[in-house]
Amino acid sequence: AGKPFDHLAETLGELSEAIIYNPKPGTFAKNPQLLRAQGKRRFR
């Protein structure tokens, strides 16, 4: 368990991906930069 931030980034990626497909009010949808970064990384 050397790099906790790697796991955190991976978790955020999963969350943002889930939110892209299942948008709910009050979620990461208020952070378009995060979603845009995830979209570029996963859906290029």
Tab-separated table of C-alpha atoms in Angstrom:
chain	number	residue	atom	x	y	z
A	1	ALA	CA	0.000	0.000	0.000
A	2	GLY	CA	2.566	2.519	-1.130
A	3	LYS	CA	0.473	5.155	-2.868
A	4	PRO	CA	-2.907	5.884	-1.260
A	5	PHE	CA	-3.587	8.658	-3.768
A	6	ASP	CA	-3.528	6.163	-6.626
A	7	HIS	CA	-6.344	4.248	-4.960
A	8	LEU	CA	-8.177	7.512	-4.260
A	9	ALA	CA	-7.912	8.592	-7.890
A	10	GLU	CA	-9.145	5.183	-8.998
A	11	THR	CA	-12.098	5.420	-6.611
A	12	LEU	CA	-12.937	8.914	-7.855
A	13	GLY	CA	-12.772	7.589	-11.402
A	14	GLU	CA	-15.290	4.875	-10.596
A	15	LEU	CA	-17.554	7.347	-8.806
A	16	SER	CA	-17.464	9.918	-11.596
A	17	GLU	CA	-18.075	7.199	-14.177
A	18	ALA	CA	-21.087	5.951	-12.218
A	19	ILE	CA	-22.364	9.526	-11.916
A	20	ILE	CA	-21.983	10.077	-15.663
A	21	TYR	CA	-24.363	7.180	-16.267
A	22	ASN	CA	-26.567	7.788	-13.197
A	23	PRO	CA	-26.698	11.548	-12.598
A	24	LYS	CA	-28.102	12.608	-9.241
A	25	PRO	CA	-28.430	16.095	-7.739
A	26	GLY	CA	-25.721	17.032	-5.279
A	27	THR	CA	-23.039	14.718	-6.679
A	28	PHE	CA	-19.777	15.246	-8.554
A	29	ALA	CA	-21.825	16.711	-11.419
A	30	LYS	CA	-21.024	20.062	-9.792
A	31	ASN	CA	-17.343	19.453	-10.604
A	32	PRO	CA	-17.203	19.462	-14.435
A	33	GLN	CA	-13.389	19.509	-14.458
A	34	LEU	CA	-13.290	16.134	-12.698
A	35	LEU	CA	-15.837	14.652	-15.092
A	36	ARG	CA	-14.035	16.129	-18.103
A	37	ALA	CA	-10.710	14.667	-16.939
A	38	GLN	CA	-12.287	11.255	-16.400
A	39	GLY	CA	-14.018	11.439	-19.778
A	40	LYS	CA	-10.724	12.159	-21.539
A	41	ARG	CA	-8.951	9.333	-19.714
A	42	ARG	CA	-11.625	6.643	-20.082
A	43	PHE	CA	-13.644	7.497	-23.183
A	44	ARG	CA	-11.058	8.980	-25.558
